[in-house]
CSV table of C-alpha atoms in Angstrom, one decimal:
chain,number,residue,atom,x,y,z
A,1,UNK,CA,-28.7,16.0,30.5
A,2,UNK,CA,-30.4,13.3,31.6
A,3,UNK,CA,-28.4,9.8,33.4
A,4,UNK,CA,-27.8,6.7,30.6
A,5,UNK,CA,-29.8,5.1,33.7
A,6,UNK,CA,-32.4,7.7,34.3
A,7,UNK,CA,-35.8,5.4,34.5
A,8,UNK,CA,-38.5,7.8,36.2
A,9,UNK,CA,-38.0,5.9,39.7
A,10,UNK,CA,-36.9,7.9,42.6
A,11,UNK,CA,-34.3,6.9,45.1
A,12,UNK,CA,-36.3,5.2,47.5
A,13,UNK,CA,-38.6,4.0,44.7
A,14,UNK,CA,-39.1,-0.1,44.7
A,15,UNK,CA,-38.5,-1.5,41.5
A,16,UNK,CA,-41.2,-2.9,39.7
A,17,UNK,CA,-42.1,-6.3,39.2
A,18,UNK,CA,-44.3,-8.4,37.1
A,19,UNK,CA,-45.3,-6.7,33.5
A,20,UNK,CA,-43.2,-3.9,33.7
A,21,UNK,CA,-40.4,-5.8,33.7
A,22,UNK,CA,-41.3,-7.9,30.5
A,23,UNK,CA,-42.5,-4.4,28.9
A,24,UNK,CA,-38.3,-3.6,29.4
A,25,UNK,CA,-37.1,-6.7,27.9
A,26,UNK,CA,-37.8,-5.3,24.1
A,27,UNK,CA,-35.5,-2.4,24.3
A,28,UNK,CA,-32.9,-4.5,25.0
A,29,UNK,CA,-33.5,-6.6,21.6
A,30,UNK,CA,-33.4,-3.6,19.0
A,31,UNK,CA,-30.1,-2.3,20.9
A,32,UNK,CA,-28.6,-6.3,20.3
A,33,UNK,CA,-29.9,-6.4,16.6
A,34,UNK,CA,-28.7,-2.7,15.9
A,35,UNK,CA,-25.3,-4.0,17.2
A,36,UNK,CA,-25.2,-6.6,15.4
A,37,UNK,CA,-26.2,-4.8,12.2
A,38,UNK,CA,-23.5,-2.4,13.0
A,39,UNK,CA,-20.5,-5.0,13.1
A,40,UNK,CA,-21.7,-6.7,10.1
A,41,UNK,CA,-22.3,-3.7,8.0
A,42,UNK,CA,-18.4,-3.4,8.0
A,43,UNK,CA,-18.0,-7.2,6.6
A,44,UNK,CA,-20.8,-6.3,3.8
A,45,UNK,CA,-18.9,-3.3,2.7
A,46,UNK,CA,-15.3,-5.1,2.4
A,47,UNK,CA,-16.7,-7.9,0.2
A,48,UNK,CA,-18.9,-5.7,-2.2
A,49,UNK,CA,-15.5,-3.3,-2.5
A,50,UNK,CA,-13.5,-6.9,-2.9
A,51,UNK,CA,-15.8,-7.7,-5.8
A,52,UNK,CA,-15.7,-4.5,-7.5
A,53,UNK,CA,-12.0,-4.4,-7.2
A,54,UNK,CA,-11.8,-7.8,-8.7
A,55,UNK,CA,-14.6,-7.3,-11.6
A,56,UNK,CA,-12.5,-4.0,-12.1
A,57,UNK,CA,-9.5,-5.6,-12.6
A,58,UNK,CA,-10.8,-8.7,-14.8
A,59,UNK,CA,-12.5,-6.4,-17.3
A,60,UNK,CA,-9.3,-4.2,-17.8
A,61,UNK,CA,-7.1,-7.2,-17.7
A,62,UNK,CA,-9.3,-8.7,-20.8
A,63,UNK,CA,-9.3,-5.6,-23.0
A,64,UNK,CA,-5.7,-5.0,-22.4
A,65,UNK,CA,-3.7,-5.6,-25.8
A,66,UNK,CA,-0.6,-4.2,-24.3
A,67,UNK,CA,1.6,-4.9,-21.3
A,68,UNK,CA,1.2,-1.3,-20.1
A,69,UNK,CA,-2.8,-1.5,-19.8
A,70,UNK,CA,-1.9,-4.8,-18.4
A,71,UNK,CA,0.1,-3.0,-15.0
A,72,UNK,CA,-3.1,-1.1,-14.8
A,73,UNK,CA,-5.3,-4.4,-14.0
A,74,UNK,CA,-2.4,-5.2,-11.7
A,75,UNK,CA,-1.9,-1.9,-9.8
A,76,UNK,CA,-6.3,-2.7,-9.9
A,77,UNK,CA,-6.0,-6.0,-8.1
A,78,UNK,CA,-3.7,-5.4,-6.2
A,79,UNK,CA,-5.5,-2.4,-4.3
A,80,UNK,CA,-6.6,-4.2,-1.4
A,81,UNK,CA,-2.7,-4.9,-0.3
A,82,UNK,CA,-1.4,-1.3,0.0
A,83,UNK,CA,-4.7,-0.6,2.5
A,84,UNK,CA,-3.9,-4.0,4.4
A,85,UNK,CA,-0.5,-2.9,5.1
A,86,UNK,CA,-1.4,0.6,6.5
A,87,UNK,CA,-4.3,-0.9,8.3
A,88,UNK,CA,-1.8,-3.0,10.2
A,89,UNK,CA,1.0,-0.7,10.5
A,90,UNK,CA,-1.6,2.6,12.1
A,91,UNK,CA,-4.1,0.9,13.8
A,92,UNK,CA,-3.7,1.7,17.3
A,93,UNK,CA,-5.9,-1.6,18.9
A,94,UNK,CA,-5.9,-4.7,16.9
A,95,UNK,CA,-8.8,-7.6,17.5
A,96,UNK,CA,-9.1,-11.2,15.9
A,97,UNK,CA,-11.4,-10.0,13.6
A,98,UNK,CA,-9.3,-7.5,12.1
A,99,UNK,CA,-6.7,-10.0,11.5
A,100,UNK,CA,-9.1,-12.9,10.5
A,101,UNK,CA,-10.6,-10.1,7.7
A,102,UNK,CA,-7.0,-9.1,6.5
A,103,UNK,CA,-5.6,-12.9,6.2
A,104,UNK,CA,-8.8,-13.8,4.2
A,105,UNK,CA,-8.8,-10.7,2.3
A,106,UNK,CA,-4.7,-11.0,1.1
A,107,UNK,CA,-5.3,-14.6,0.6
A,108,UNK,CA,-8.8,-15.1,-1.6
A,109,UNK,CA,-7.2,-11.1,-3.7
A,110,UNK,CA,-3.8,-13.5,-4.1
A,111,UNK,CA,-5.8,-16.0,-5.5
A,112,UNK,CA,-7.3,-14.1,-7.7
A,113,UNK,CA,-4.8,-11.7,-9.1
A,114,UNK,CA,-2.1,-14.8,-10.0
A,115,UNK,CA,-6.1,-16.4,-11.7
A,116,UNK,CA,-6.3,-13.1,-13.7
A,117,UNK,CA,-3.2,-12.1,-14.3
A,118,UNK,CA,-1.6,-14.9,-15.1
A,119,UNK,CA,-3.8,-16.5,-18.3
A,120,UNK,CA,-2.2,-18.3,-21.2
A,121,UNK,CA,0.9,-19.1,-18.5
A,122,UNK,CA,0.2,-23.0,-19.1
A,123,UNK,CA,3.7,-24.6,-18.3
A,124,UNK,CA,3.2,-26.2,-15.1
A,125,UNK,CA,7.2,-25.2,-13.6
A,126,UNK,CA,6.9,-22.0,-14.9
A,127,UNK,CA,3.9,-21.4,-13.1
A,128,UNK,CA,4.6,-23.0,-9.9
A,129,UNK,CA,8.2,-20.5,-10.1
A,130,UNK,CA,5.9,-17.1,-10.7
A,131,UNK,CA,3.3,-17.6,-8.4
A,132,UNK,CA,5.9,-18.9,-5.4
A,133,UNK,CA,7.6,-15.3,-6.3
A,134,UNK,CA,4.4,-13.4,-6.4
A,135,UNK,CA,4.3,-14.7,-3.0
A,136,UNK,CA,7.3,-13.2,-1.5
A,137,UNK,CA,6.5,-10.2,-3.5
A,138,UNK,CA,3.2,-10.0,-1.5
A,139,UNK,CA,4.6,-10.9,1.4
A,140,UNK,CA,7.8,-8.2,1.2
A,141,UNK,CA,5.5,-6.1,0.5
A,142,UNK,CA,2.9,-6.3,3.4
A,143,UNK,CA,5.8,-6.6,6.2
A,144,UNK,CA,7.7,-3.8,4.8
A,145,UNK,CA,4.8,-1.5,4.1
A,146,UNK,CA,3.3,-1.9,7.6
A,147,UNK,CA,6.8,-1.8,9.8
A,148,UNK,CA,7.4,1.2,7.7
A,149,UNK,CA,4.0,3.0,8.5
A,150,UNK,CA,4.3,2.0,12.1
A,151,UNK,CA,7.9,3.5,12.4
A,152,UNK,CA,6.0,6.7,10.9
A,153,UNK,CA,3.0,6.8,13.5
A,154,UNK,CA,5.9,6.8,16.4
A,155,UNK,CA,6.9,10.1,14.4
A,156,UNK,CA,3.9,11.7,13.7
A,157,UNK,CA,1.7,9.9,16.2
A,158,UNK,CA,-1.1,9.3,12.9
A,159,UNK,CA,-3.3,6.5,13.6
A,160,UNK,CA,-6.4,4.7,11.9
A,161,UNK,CA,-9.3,5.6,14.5
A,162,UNK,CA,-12.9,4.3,15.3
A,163,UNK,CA,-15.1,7.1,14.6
A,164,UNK,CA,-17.6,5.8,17.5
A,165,UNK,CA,-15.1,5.3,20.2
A,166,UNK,CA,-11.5,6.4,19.6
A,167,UNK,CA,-11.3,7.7,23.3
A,168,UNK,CA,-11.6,4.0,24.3
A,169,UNK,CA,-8.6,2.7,21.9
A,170,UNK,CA,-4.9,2.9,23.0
A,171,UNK,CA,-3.4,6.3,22.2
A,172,UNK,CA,-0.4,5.8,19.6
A,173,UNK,CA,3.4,4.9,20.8
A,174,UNK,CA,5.8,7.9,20.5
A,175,UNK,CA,9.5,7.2,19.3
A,176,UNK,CA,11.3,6.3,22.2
A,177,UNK,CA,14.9,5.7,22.4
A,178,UNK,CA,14.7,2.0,22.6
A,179,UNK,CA,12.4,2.6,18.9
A,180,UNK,CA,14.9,4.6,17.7
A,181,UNK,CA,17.8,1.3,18.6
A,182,UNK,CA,15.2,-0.8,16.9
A,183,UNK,CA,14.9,1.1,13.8
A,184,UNK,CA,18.7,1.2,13.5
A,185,UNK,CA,19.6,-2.3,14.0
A,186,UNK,CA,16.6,-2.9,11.3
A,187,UNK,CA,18.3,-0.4,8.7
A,188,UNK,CA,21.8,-2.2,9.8
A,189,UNK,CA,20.5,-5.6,9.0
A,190,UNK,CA,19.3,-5.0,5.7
A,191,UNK,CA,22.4,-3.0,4.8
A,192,UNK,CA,24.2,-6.3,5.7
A,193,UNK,CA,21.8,-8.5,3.5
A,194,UNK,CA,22.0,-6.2,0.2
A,195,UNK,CA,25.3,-6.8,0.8
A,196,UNK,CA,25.6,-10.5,0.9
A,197,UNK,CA,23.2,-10.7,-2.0
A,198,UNK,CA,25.0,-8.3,-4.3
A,199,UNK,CA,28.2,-10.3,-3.7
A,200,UNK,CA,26.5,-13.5,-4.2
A,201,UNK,CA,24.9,-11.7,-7.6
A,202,UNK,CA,28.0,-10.4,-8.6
A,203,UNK,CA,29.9,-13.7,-8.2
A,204,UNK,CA,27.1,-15.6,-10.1
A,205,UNK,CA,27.2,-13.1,-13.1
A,206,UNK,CA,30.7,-12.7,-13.2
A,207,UNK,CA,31.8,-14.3,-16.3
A,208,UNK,CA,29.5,-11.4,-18.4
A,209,UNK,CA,30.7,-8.8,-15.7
A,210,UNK,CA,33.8,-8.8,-16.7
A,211,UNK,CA,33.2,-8.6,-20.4
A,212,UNK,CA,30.7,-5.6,-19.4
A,213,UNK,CA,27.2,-5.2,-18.8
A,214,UNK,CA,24.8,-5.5,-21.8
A,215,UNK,CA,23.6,-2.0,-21.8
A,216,UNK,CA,27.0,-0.6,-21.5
A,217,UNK,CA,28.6,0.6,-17.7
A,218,UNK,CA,26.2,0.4,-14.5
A,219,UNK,CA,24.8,3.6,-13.4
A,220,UNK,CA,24.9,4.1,-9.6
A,221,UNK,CA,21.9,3.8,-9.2
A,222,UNK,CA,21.5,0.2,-10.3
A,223,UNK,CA,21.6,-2.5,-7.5
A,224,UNK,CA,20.1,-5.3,-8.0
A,225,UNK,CA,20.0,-7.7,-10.6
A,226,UNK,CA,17.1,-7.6,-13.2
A,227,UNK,CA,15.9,-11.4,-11.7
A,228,UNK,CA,15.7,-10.2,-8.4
A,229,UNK,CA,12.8,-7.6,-9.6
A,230,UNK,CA,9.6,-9.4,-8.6
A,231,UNK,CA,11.1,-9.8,-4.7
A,232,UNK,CA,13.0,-7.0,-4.5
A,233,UNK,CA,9.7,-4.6,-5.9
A,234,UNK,CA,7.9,-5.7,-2.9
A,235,UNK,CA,9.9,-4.6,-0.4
A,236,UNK,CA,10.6,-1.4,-1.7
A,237,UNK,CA,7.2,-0.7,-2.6
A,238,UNK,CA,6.5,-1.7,0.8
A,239,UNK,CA,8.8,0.7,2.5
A,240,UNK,CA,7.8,3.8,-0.3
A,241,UNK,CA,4.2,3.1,0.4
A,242,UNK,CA,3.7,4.4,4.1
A,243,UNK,CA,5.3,7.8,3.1
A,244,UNK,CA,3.2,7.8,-0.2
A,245,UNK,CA,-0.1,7.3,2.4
A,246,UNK,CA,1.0,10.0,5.0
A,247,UNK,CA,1.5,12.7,2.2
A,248,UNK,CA,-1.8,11.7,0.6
A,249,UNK,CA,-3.4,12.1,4.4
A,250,UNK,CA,-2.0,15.9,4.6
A,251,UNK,CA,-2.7,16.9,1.3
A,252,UNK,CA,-6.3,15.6,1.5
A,253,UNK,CA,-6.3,18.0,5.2
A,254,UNK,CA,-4.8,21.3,3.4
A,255,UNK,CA,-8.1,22.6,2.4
A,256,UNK,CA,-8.3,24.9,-1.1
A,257,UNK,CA,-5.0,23.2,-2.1
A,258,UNK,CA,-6.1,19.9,-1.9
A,259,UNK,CA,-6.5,19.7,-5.5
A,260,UNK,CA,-3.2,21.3,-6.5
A,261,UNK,CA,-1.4,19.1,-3.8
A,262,UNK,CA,-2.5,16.0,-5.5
A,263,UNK,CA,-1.3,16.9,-8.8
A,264,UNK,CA,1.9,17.6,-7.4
A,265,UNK,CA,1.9,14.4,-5.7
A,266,UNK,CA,1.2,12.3,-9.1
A,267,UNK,CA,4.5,14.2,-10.3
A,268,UNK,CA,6.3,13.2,-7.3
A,269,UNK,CA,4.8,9.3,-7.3
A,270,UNK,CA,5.5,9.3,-11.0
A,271,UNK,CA,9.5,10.0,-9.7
A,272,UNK,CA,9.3,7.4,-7.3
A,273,UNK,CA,7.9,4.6,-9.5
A,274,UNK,CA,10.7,5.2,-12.1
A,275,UNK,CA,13.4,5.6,-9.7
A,276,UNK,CA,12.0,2.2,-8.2
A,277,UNK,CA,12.5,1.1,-11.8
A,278,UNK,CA,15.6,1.8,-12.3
A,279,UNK,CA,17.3,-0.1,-9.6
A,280,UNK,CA,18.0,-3.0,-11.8
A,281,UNK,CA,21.1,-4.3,-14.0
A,282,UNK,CA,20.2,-3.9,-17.4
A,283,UNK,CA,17.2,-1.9,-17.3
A,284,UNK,CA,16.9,1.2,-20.0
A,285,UNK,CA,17.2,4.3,-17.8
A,286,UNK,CA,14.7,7.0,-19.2
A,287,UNK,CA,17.3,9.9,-18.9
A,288,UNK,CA,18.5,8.8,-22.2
A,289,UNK,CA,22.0,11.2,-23.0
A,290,UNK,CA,20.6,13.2,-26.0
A,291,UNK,CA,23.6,13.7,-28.1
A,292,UNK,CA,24.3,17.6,-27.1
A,293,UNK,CA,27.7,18.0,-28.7
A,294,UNK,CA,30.1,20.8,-27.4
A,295,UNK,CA,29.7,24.4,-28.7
A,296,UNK,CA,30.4,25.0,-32.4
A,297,UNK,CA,29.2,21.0,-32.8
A,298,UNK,CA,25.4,19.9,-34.3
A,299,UNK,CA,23.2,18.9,-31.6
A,300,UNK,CA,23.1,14.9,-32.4
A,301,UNK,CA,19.3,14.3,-31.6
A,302,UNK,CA,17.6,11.0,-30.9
A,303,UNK,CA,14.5,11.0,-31.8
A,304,UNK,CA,13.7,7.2,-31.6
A,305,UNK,CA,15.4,7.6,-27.5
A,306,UNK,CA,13.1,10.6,-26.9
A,307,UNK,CA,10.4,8.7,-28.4
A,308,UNK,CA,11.0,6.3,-25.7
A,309,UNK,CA,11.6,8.9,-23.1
A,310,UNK,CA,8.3,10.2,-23.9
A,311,UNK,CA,6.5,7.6,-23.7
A,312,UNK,CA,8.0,5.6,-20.5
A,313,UNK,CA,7.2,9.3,-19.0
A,314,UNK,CA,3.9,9.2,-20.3
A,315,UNK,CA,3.6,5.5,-18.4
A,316,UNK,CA,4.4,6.7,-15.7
A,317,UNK,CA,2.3,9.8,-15.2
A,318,UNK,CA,-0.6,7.4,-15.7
A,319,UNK,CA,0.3,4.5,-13.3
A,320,UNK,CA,1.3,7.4,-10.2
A,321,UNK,CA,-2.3,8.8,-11.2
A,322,UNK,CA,-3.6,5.7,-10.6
A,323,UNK,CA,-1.6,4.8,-7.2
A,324,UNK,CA,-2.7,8.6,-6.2
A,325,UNK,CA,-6.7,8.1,-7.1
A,326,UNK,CA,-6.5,4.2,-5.8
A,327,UNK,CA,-4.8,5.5,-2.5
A,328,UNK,CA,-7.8,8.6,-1.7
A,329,UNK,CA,-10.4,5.6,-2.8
A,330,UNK,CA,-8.9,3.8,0.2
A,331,UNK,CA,-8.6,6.5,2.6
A,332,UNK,CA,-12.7,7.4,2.2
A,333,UNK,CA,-13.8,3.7,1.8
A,334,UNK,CA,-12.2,3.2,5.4
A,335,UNK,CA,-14.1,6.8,6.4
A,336,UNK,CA,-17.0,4.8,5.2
A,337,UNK,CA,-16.4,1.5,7.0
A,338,UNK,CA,-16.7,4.1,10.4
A,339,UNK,CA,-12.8,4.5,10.6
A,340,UNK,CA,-10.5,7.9,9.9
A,341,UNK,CA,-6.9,8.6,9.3
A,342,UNK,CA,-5.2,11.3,11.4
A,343,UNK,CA,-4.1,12.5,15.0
A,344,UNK,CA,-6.6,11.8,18.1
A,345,UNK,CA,-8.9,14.3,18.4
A,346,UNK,CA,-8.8,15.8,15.1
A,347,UNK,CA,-11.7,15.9,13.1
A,348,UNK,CA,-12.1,13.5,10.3
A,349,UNK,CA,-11.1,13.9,6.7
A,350,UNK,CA,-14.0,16.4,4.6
């Protein structure tokens, strides 16, 4: 194989002056224009995928007569934030571009989700309330979802790679026992803050506390106060959504039972976004009791509860289909950007 510099001179060879060297100065031009093609080809791609995504979103939000079509436009539009999050959390060398392109990307899709999503909201206080929590739900969301997918590239060492020059970028940080200190004093300190805000919820709601909770006794699993739902949703989300990304990443790498994985995982994301749900004083928990009496006793059905059981089900099948087909959408549209997901020196994704 020949030298990058191989020009046909020998070693003692003088170099050549005069026309030969202007006949050289047009190779260098394509090479600068093809560069330049190349970085912008990226920028091209993330707009036209923000427009679709956004003409997506408005056209489901408008024939949407129901609130649950309505979380479809949402989950639609709010696409771009999910990818962001990873992006940050597994890429292994960050430029100012890269950050530039996510700020503008989070801001302009924040813009335009609270624009679609929130028409016919016309009272002015009202609106400045829901959009200020939209933006700490965004914002949860984002700094949970990409501490949580870098604590999992210091486990599993997964990274987002150039496909043109991953051996130049840094190789990914292993957990380390000073990580490991960091990730504990992280879980510590929000242990202490649910704390401090379910005493300060509990002492704000105790006067109907004490008289009992409108839909009868709290479950266990309930922890936060239904008002605390748009905040609160980010930051699980956030911290679910790394995991939910790495499992999509292996199943997508196991081959014949790719397929099969993936409806398995809409099972198991249908699971997590009811259990996600169902975190909340006074929500209605879909394992409804059915009325099984004791032997020798009639079997006290409920059909209007498994009605509702079916149907909540039924929800969420469809919105962890969605998450699922949204999520392998983003994984190939980075593969198409000239980026994979996975372990250095593994081939990418088929």
């Amino acid at each position: 194989m020949l030298p990058p510099n191989f020009s046909g001179l020998g070693p003692v060879d003088p170099p050549v002056d005069g026309p030969a060297t202007r006949m050289d100065q047009p190779d260098r031009n394509p090479s600068t224009s093809s560069s330049e093609n190349l970085s912008a080809r990226p920028i091209l791609t993330i707009l036209a995928t923000l427009l679709a995504i956004w003409g997506c979103g408005w056209l489901i939000r408008s024939l949407a007569r129901s609130d649950e079509v309505a979380r479809l436009a949402s989950m639609v539009l709010f696409a771009p934030v999910p990818a962001t999050a990873i992006w940050l959390g597994w890429r292994t060398r960050w430029r100012i571009a890269d950050w530039l392109v996510a700020a503008f990307s989070l801001l302009i899709g924040f813009l335009v989700w609270n624009g679609i999503m929130l028409q016919g909201l016309g009272n002015p206080s009202q609106l400045r309330e829901v959009i200020s929590l939209n933006a700490l739900h965004w914002v949860l969301f984002v700094l949970a979802g990409a501490t949580t997918a870098r604590w999992i590239q210091w486990v599993s060492r997964i990274g987002v790679w150039s496909m043109a020059g991953s051996d130049e970028e840094p190789e990914t940080k292993a957990l380390s026992v000073i990580r490991l200190m960091g990730i504990t004093a992280a879980v510590a300190a929000l242990a202490v803050s649910y704390r401090v805000i379910l005493n300060a919820s509990i002492e704000e709601a105790k006067p109907w506390v004490e008289m009992g909770f409108p839909n009868g006794p709290t479950p266990w699993y309930s922890w936060f106060p239904l008002r605390s739902k748009i905040w609160v949703s980010g930051a699980v989300g956030g911290l679910l959504i790394g995991v939910h990304w790495f499992a999509i990443v292996g199943i997508l790498r196991s081959g014949s039972y790719r397929m099969a994985g993936l409806v398995l995982w809409i099972v198991v994301a249908a699971g997590l976004r009811w259990c996600a749900n169902q975190i909340y004083w006074g929500e209605t928990p879909i394992l409804i009791d059915l009325g099984f009496q004791p032997l020798g006793g009639t079997p006290a059905y409920r059909p209007t509860q498994i009605a509702l059981q079916m149907q909540i089900a039924f929800q969420m099948l469809i919105e962890g289909a969605v998450q699922t087909l949204i999520t392998c959408a983003s994984i190939y549209w980075m593969r198409c950007c000239g980026y994979r997901i996975g372990r250095r020196g593994r081939a990418p994704l088929p």
